[in-house]
Coordinates of C-alpha atoms in Angstrom, one line a residue:
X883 CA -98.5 -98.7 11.2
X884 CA -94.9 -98.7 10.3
X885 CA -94.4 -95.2 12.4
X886 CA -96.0 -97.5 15.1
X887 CA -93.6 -100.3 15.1
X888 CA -90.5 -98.2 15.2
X889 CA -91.8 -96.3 18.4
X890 CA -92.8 -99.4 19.6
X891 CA -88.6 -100.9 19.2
X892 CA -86.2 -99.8 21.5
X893 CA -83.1 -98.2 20.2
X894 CA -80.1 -100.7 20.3
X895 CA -76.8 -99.3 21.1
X896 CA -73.7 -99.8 19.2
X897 CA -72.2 -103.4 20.0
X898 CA -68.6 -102.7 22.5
X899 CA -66.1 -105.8 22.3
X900 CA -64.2 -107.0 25.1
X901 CA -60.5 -107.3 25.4
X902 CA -59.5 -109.8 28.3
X903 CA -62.5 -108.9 29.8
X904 CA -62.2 -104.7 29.4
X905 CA -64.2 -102.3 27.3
X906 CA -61.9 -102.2 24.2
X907 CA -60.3 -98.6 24.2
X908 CA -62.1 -96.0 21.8
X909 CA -59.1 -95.8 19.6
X910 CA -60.0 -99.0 17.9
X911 CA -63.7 -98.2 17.0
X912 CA -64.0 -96.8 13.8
X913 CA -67.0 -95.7 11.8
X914 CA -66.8 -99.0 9.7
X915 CA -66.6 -101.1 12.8
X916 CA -69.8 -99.1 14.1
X917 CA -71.5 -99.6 10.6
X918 CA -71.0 -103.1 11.2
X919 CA -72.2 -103.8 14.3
X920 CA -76.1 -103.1 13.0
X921 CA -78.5 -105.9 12.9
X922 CA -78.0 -106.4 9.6
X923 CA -74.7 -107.8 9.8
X924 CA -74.0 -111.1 8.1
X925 CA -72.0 -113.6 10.0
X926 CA -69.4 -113.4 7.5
X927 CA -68.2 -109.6 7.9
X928 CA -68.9 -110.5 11.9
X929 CA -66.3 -112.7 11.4
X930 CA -63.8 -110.7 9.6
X931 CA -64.4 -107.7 11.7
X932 CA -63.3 -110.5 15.1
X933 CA -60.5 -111.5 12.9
X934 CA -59.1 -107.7 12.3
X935 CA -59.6 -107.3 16.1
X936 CA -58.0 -110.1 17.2
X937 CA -54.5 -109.0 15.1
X938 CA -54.7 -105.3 16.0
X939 CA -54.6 -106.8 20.1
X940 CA -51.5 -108.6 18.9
X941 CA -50.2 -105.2 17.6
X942 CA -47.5 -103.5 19.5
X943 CA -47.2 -100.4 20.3
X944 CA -43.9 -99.7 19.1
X945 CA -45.0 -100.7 15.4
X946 CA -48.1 -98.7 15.0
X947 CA -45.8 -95.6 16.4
X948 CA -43.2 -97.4 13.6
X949 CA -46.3 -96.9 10.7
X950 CA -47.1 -93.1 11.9
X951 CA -43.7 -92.2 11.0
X952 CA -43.2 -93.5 7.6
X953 CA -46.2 -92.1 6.4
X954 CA -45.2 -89.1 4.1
X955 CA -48.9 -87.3 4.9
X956 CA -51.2 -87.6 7.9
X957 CA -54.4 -88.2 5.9
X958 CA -57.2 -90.5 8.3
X959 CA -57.0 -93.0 6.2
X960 CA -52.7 -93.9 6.3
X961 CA -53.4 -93.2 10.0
X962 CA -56.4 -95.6 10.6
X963 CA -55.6 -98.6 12.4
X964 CA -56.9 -101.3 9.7
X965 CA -53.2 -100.9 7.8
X966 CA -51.8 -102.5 11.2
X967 CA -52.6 -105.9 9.8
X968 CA -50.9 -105.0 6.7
X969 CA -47.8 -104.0 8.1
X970 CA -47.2 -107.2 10.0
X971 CA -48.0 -108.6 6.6
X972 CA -44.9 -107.0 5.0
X973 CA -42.6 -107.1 7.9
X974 CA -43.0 -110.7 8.5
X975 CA -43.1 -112.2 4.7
X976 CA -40.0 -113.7 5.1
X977 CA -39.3 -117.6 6.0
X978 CA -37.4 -116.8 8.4
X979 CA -39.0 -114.3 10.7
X980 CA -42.5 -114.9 12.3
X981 CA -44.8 -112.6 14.1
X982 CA -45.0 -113.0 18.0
X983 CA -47.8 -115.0 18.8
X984 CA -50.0 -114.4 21.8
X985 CA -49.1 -117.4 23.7
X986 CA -46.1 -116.9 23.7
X987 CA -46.2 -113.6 26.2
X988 CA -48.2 -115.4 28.6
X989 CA -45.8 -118.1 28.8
X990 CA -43.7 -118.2 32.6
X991 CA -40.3 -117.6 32.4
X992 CA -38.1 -120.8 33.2
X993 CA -34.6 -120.8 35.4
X994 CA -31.9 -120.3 32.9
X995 CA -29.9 -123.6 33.0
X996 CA -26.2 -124.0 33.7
X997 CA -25.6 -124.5 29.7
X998 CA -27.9 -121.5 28.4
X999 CA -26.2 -119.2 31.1
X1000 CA -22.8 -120.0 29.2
X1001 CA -24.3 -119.8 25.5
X1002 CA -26.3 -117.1 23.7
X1003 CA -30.3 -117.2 24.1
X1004 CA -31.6 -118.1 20.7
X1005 CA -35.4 -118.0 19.6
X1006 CA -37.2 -120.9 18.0
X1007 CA -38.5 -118.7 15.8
X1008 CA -35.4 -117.0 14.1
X1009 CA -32.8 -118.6 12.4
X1010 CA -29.4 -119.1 14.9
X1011 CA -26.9 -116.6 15.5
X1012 CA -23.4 -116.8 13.5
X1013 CA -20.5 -117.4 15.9
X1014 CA -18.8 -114.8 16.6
X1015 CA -15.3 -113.6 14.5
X1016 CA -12.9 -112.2 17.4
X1017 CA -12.1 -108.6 16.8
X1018 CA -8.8 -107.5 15.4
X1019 CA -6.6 -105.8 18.1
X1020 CA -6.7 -102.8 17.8
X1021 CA -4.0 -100.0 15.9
X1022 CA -1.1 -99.3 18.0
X1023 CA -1.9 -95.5 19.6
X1024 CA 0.5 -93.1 17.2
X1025 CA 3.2 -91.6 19.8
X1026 CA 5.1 -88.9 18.7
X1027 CA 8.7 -88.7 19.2
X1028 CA 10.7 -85.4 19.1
X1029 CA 13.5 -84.3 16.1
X1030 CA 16.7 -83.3 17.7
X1031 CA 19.5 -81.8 15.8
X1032 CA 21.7 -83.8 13.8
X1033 CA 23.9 -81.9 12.0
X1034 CA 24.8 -77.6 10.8
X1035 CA 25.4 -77.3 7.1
X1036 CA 27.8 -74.0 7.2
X1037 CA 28.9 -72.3 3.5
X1038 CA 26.4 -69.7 2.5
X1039 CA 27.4 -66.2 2.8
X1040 CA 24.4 -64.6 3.2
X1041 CA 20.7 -65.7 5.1
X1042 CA 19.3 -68.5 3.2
X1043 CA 15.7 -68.0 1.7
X1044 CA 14.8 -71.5 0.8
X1045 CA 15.9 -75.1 1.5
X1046 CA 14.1 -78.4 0.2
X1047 CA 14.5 -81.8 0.5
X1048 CA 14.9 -84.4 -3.1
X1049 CA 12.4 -86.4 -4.1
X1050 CA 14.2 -89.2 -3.0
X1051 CA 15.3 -87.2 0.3
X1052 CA 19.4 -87.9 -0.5
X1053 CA 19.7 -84.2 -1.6
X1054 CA 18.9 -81.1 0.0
X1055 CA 18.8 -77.6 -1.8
X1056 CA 19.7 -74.2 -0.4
X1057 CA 19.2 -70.9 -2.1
X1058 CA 21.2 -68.1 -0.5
X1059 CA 21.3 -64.1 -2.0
X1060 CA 23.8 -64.9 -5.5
X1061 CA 24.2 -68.6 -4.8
X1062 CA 22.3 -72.5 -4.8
X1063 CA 24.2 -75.2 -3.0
X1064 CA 22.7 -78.9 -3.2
X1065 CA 24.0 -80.9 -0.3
X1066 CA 24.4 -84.9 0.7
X1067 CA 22.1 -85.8 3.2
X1068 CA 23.7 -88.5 4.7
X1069 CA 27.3 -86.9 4.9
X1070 CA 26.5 -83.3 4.8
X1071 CA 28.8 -82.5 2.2
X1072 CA 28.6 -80.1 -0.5
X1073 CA 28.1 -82.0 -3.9
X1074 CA 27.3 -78.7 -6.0
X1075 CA 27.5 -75.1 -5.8
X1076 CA 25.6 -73.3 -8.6
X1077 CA 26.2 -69.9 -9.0
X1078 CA 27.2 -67.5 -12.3
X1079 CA 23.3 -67.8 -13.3
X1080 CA 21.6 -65.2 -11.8
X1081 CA 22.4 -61.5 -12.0
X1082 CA 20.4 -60.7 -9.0
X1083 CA 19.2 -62.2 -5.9
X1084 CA 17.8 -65.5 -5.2
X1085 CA 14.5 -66.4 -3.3
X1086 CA 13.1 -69.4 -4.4
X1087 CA 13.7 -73.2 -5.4
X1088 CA 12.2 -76.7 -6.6
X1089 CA 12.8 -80.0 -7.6
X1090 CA 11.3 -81.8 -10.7
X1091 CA 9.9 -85.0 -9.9
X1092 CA 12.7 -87.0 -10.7
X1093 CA 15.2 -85.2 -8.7
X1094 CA 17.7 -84.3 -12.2
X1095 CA 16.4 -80.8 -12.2
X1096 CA 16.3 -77.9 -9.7
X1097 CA 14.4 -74.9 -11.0
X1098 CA 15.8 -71.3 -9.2
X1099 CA 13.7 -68.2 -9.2
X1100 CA 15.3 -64.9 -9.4
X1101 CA 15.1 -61.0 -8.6
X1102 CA 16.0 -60.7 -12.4
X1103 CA 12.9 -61.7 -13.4
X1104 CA 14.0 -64.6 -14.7
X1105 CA 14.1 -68.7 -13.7
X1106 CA 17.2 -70.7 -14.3
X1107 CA 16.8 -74.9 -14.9
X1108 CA 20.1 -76.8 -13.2
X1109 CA 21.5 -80.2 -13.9
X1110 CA 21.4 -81.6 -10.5
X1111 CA 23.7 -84.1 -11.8
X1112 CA 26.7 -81.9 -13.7
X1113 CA 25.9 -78.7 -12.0
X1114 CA 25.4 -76.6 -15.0
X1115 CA 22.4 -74.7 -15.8
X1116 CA 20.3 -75.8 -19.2
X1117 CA 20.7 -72.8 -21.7
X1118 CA 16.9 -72.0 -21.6
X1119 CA 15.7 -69.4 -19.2
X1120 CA 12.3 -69.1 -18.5
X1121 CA 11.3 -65.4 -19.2
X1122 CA 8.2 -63.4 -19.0
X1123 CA 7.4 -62.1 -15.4
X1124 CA 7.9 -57.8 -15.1
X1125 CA 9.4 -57.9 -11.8
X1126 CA 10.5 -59.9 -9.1
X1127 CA 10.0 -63.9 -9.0
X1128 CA 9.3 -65.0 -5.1
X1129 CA 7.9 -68.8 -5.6
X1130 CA 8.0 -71.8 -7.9
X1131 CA 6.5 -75.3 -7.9
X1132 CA 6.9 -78.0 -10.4
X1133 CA 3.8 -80.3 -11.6
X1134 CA 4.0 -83.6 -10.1
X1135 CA 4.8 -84.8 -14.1
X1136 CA 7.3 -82.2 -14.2
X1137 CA 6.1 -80.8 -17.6
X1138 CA 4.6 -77.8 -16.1
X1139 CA 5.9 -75.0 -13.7
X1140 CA 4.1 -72.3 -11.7
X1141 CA 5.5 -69.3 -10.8
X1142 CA 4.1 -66.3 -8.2
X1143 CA 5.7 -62.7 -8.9
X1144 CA 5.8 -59.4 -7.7
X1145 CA 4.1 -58.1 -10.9
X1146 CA 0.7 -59.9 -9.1
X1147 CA 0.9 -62.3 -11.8
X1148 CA 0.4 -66.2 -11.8
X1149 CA 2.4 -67.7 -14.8
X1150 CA 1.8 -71.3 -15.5
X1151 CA 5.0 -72.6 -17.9
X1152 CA 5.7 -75.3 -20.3
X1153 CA 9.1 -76.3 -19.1
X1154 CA 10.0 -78.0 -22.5
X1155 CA 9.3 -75.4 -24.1
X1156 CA 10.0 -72.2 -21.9
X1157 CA 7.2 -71.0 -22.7
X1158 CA 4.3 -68.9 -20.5
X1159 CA 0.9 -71.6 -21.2
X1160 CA -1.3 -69.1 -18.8
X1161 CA -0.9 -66.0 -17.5
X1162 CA -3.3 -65.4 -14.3
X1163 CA -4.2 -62.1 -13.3
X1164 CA -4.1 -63.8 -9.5
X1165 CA -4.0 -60.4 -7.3
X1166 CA -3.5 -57.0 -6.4
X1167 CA -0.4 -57.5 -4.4
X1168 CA 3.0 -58.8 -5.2
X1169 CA 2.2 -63.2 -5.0
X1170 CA 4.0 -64.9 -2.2
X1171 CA 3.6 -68.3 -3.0
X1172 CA 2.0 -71.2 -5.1
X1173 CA 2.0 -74.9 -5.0
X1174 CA 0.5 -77.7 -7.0
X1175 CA -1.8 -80.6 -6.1
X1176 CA -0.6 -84.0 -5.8
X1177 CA -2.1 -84.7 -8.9
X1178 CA -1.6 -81.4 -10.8
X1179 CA -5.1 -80.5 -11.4
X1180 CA -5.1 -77.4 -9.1
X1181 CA -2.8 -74.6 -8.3
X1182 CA -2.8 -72.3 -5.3
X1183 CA -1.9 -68.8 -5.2
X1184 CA -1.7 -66.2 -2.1
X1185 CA -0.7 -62.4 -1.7
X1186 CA 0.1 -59.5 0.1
X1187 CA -3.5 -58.7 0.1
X1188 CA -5.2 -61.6 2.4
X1189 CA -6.5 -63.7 -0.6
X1190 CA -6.2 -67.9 -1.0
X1191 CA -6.9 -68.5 -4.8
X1192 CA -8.0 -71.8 -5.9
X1193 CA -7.1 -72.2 -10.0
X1194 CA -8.2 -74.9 -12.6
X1195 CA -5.0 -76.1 -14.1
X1196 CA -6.5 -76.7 -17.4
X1197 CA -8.5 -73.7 -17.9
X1198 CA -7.0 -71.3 -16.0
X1199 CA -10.6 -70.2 -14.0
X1200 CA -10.8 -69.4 -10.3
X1201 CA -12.5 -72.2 -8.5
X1202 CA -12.4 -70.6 -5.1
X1203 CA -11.4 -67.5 -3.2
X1204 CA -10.8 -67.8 0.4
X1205 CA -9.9 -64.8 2.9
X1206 CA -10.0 -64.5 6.7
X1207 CA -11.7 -61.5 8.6
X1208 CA -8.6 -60.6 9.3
X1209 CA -7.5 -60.1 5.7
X1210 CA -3.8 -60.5 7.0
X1211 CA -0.9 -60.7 4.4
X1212 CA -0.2 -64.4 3.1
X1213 CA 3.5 -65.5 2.9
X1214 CA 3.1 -69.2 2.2
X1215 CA 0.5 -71.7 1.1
X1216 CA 0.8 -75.8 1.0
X1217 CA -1.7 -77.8 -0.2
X1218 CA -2.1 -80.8 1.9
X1219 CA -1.2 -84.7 1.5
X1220 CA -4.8 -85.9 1.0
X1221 CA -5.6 -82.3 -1.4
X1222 CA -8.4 -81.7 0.7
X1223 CA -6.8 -78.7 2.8
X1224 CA -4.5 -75.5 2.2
X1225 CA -1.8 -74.6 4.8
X1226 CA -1.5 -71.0 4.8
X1227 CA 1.2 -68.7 7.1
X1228 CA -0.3 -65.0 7.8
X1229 CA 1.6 -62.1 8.9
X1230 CA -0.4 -62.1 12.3
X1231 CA 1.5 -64.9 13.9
X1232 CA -0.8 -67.6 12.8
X1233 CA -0.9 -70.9 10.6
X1234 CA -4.4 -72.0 9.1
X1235 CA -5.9 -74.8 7.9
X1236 CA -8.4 -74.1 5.0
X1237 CA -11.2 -76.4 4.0
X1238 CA -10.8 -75.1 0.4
X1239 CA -14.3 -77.0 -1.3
X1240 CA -16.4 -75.4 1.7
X1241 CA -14.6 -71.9 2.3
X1242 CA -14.0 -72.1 5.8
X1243 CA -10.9 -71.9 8.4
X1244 CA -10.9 -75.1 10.1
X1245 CA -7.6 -74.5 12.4
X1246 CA -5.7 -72.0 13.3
X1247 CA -2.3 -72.6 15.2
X1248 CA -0.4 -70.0 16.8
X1249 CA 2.9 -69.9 19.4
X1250 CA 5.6 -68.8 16.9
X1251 CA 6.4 -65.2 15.7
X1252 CA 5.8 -63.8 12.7
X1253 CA 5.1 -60.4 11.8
X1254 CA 7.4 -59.4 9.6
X1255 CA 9.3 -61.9 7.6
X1256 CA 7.9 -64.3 5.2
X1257 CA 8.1 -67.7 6.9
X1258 CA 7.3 -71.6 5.5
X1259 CA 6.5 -75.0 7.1
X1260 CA 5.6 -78.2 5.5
X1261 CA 3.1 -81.1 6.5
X1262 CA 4.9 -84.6 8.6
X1263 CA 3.3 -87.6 10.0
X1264 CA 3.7 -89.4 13.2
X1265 CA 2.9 -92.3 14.8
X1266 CA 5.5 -95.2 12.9
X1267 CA 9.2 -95.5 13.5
X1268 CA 11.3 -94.7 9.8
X1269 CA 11.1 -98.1 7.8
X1270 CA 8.2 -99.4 9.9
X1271 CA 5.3 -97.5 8.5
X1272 CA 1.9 -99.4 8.6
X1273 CA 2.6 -101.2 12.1
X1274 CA 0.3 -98.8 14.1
X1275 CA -1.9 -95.5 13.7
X1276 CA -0.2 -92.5 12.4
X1277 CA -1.2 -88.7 12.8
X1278 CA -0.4 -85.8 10.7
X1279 CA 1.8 -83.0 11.7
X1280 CA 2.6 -79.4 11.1
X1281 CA 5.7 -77.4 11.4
X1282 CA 7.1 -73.8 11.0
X1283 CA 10.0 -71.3 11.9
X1284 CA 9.8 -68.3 13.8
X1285 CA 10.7 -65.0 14.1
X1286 CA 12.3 -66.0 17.4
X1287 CA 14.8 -68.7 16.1
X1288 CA 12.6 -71.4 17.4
X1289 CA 11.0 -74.6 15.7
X1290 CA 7.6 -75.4 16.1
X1291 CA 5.6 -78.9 15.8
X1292 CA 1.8 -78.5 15.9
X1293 CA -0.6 -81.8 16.0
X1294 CA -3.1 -80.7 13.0
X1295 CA -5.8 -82.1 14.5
X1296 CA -5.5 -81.1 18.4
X1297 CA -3.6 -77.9 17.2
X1298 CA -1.4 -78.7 20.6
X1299 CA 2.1 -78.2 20.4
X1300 CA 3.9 -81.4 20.2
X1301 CA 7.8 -79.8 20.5
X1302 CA 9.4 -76.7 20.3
X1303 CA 13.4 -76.6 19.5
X1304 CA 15.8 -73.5 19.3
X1305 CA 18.7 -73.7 17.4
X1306 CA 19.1 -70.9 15.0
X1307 CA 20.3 -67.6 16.0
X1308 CA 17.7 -65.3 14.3
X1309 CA 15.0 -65.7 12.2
X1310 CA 14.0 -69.5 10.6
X1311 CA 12.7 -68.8 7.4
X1312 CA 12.2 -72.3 5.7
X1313 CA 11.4 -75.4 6.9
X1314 CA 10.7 -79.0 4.5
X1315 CA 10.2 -82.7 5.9
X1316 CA 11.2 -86.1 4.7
X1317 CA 8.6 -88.6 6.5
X1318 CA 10.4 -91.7 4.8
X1319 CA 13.7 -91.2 6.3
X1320 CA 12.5 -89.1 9.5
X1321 CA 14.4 -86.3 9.0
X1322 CA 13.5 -82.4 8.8
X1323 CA 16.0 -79.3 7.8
X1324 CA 15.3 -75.7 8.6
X1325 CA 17.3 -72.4 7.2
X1326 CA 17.5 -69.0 8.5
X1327 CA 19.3 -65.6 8.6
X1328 CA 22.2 -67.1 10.6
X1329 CA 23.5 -68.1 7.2
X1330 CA 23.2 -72.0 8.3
X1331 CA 21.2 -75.2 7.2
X1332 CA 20.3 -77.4 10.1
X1333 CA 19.5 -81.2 9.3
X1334 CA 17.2 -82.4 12.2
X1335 CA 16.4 -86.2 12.9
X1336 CA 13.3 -88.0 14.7
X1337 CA 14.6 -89.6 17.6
X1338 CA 14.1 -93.6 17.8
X1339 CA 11.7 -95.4 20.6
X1340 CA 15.2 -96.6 21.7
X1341 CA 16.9 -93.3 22.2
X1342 CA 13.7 -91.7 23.8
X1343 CA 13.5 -94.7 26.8
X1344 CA 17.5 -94.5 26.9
X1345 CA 16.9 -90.2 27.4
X1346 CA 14.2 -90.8 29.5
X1347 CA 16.5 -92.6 31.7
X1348 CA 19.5 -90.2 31.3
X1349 CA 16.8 -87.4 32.8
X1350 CA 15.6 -89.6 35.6
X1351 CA 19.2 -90.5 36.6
X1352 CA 19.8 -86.6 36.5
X1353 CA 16.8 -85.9 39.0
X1354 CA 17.8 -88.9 41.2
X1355 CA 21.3 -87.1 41.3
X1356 CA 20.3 -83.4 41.8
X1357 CA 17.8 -84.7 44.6
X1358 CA 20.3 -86.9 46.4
X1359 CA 22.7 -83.6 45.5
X1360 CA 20.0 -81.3 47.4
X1361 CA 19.8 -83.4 50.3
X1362 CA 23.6 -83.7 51.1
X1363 CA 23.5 -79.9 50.7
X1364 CA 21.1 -79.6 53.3
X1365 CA 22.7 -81.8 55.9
X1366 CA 25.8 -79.8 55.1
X1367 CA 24.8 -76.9 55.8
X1368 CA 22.5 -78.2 58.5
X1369 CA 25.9 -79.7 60.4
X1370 CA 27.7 -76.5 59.8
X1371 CA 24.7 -74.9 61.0
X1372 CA 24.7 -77.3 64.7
X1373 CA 28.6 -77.1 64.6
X1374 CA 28.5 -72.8 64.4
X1375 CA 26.1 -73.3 67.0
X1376 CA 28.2 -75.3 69.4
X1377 CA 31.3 -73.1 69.1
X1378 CA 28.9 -70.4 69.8
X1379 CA 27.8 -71.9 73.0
X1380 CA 31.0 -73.1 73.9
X1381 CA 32.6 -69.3 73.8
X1382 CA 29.7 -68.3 76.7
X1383 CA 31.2 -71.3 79.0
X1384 CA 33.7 -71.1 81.5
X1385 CA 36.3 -74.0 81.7
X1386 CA 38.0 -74.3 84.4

């Protein structure tokens, strides 16, 4: 009887809901939903199943895309559409934010009034906007302008090796074959000669921190301490390398000195003491030069054999090892400003920039010559006038000698070549800047220190016009030269003609 009355009722199909008077897509039918729909139902779940329809319709797309993506796994249930609700839940908890309600789509856009035209749209339904701050103007553009050659330093007898700048920039230092000489920046005098300390050549120099100490680095193995102020060397020497010394660099406390050597030894010093605190087995080539970090914690090495060394200060262990395919000799390495980079010059005719934490060559700036000697440069900025620093944006520099007697200023981060000055006759083997005062001073084999100084925004528009007044001159010079010779041209002419007539 019961088989009978279940023939006898015909099979209902699943209840479909409308949506502005469509078949609701299939998307939003889930097996629940279809449970639901059976005659069973009570009017309570009916009306919570209306009530989840109704707020996925006001669902946008853009948010249910916004839930796929956070979900860390696409199981069916983070993907089903009942967490819609949810999310709207969360995202609109706040006072101050309210879902958009479905009245407000249909409503007709109104003509914008002459007052809403000139102010901001704001919504009922979220808090007003702040007025706005005006923007600070922004940096002055950094604008380079070129060094030009102030003054020749003339007294060595030999090529000078080295030349650095004081501390405080009113000194300069030049190291020559037997001989130092410390100058006056300002006058170009010569305050101090220091010789009768050495018994063999000199290659190297470097101020302590203070200025009242020059430290000299010799081919007899040996490193000499100077009063800067008296001229006479401190009895101490600083003994312990096996062959020659070619580079020295003071901590910035100046109670530590580093020292590179043709024995391939690294020798880290206690200057009160004269004694050697490390001694680095750096390479396998004589060491061409070290520096230190602003704040002393790291040391750089290079040599002969293509290798950038990277060295704890206070343990003496090799942080980082950094070579080019190349594996081209290393003459000079500076860390930079900020300690991030390492300037290195290479026997191929290049300058690189090292990213020393990551390994890698970042820049690489070539146009000089250098093949054979062992050349130096230092970092400069750009960008503010001497005295004025802070008043607009400033760049970093990059400059070096050549093999070719020229100067060369590189922009570190275009790597384009901002000037290029002759002025040595041969080979310009150092190079050291003073940013604060604008100045720069290069040495070389001609046996002369040049002192060179950044030309002022005044100068440059007063040189600007000196060239323009030249051009206006060789142009208006050009012209009469061409009607000259254009007249003399018509007047040979005539007289030729007039040799063919007959007068009578």
């Amino acid at each position: 009887m019961d088989g009978a009355n279940d023939r006898s009722l015909p099979l209902r199909s699943p209840k479909r809901r409308r949506v502005n008077g469509n078949l609701s897509p299939f998307r939003y039918s889930s097996p629940d939903e279809l449970a639901g729909s059976s005659d069973h139902e009570t009017p309570l779940t009916y009306h919570r199943r209306r009530t989840s329809s109704s707020n996925l319709r006001r669902t946008p797309t853009d948010h249910r895309r916004r839930s796929y993506e956070r979900s860390d796994q696409d199981s069916p249930d983070e993907l089903d559409h009942t967490t819609y609700p949810t999310f709207w839940h969360d995202k609109y908890r706040r006072e101050d934010l309210r879902p958009p309600t479905v009245a407000s789509r249909h409503v007709t856009p109104e003509a914008p009034s002459e007052i809403s035209m000139l102010t901001p749209v704001q919504s009922p339904d979220y808090p007003p906007l702040s007025p706005a701050t005006p923007l600070p103007p922004p940096p002055k553009q950094a604008r380079y302008f070129p060094y030009k050659e102030k003054m020749v330093l003339k007294g060595h007898k030999k090529g000078v090796a080295a030349v650095r700048f004081s501390p405080t920039g009113d000194m300069i230092a030049s190291c020559c074959e037997f001989s130092y000489q410390i100058w006056s920046t300002s006058t170009g005098k010569c305050i101090h000669t220091l010789a009768d300390g050495h018994l063999a050549g000199i290659s190297t120099l470097a101020w302590s921190p203070d200025g009242r100490t020059l430290a000299s680095g010799s081919d007899d193995k040996s490193i000499r301490l100077w009063d800067t102020v008296t001229g006479k060397a401190y009895p101490l020497q600083l003994v312990g390398h096996h062959n020659y010394i070619y580079s020295i660099a003071f901590s910035p406390k100046g109670n530590m000195l580093v020292s590179g050597s043709y024995d391939e030894a690294v020798f880290l010093w206690d200057v009160r003491t004269a004694r050697v605190m490390r001694s680095l087995p750096a390479h396998s080539d004589p060491v061409a030069g070290v520096d230190f970090t602003r704040d002393g914690t790291l040391i750089v090495s290079c040599a002969g054999d293509g290798l950038i060394r990277i060295w704890d200060t206070a343990t003496g262990q090799c942080l980082q090892t950094l070579v080019h395919e190349d594996r081209a000799p290393v003459t000079s390495v500076r860390f930079s400003p900020n300690m991030k980079f390492v300037l290195a010059w290479t026997l191929d005719s290049c300058v690189r920039l090292w990213n020393y934490v990551e390994g890698r060559c970042v820049k690489t700036y070539q146009g000089h010559k250098n093949e054979k000697f062992s050349l130096g440069g230092a970092f400069g900025v750009y960008g503010d006038e001497a005295g004025e620093v802070g008043l607009g944006e400033k760049k970093a520099f990059t400059v070096s000698g050549s093999e070719t007697g020229e100067l060369l200023w590189w922009d570190v981060q275009s790597k384009v070549v901002l000037q290029r000055e002759s002025g040595h006759e041969g080979c310009v083997l150092g190079v050291d800047t003073w940013d604060q005062g604008g100045l720069l001073v290069s040495c070389g084999l001609d046996r002369t220190v040049r002192v060179w100084e950044r030309v002022s925004e005044a100068d440059t528009e007063e040189l600007a016009k000196m060239e323009d007044e030249v051009t206006i001159e060789e142009a208006v010079n050009g012209i009469v030269k061409e009607e000259d010779v254009a007249l003399k041209m018509e007047d040979s002419d005539v007289a030729d003609g007039l040799q063919h007539v007959d007068i009578k």
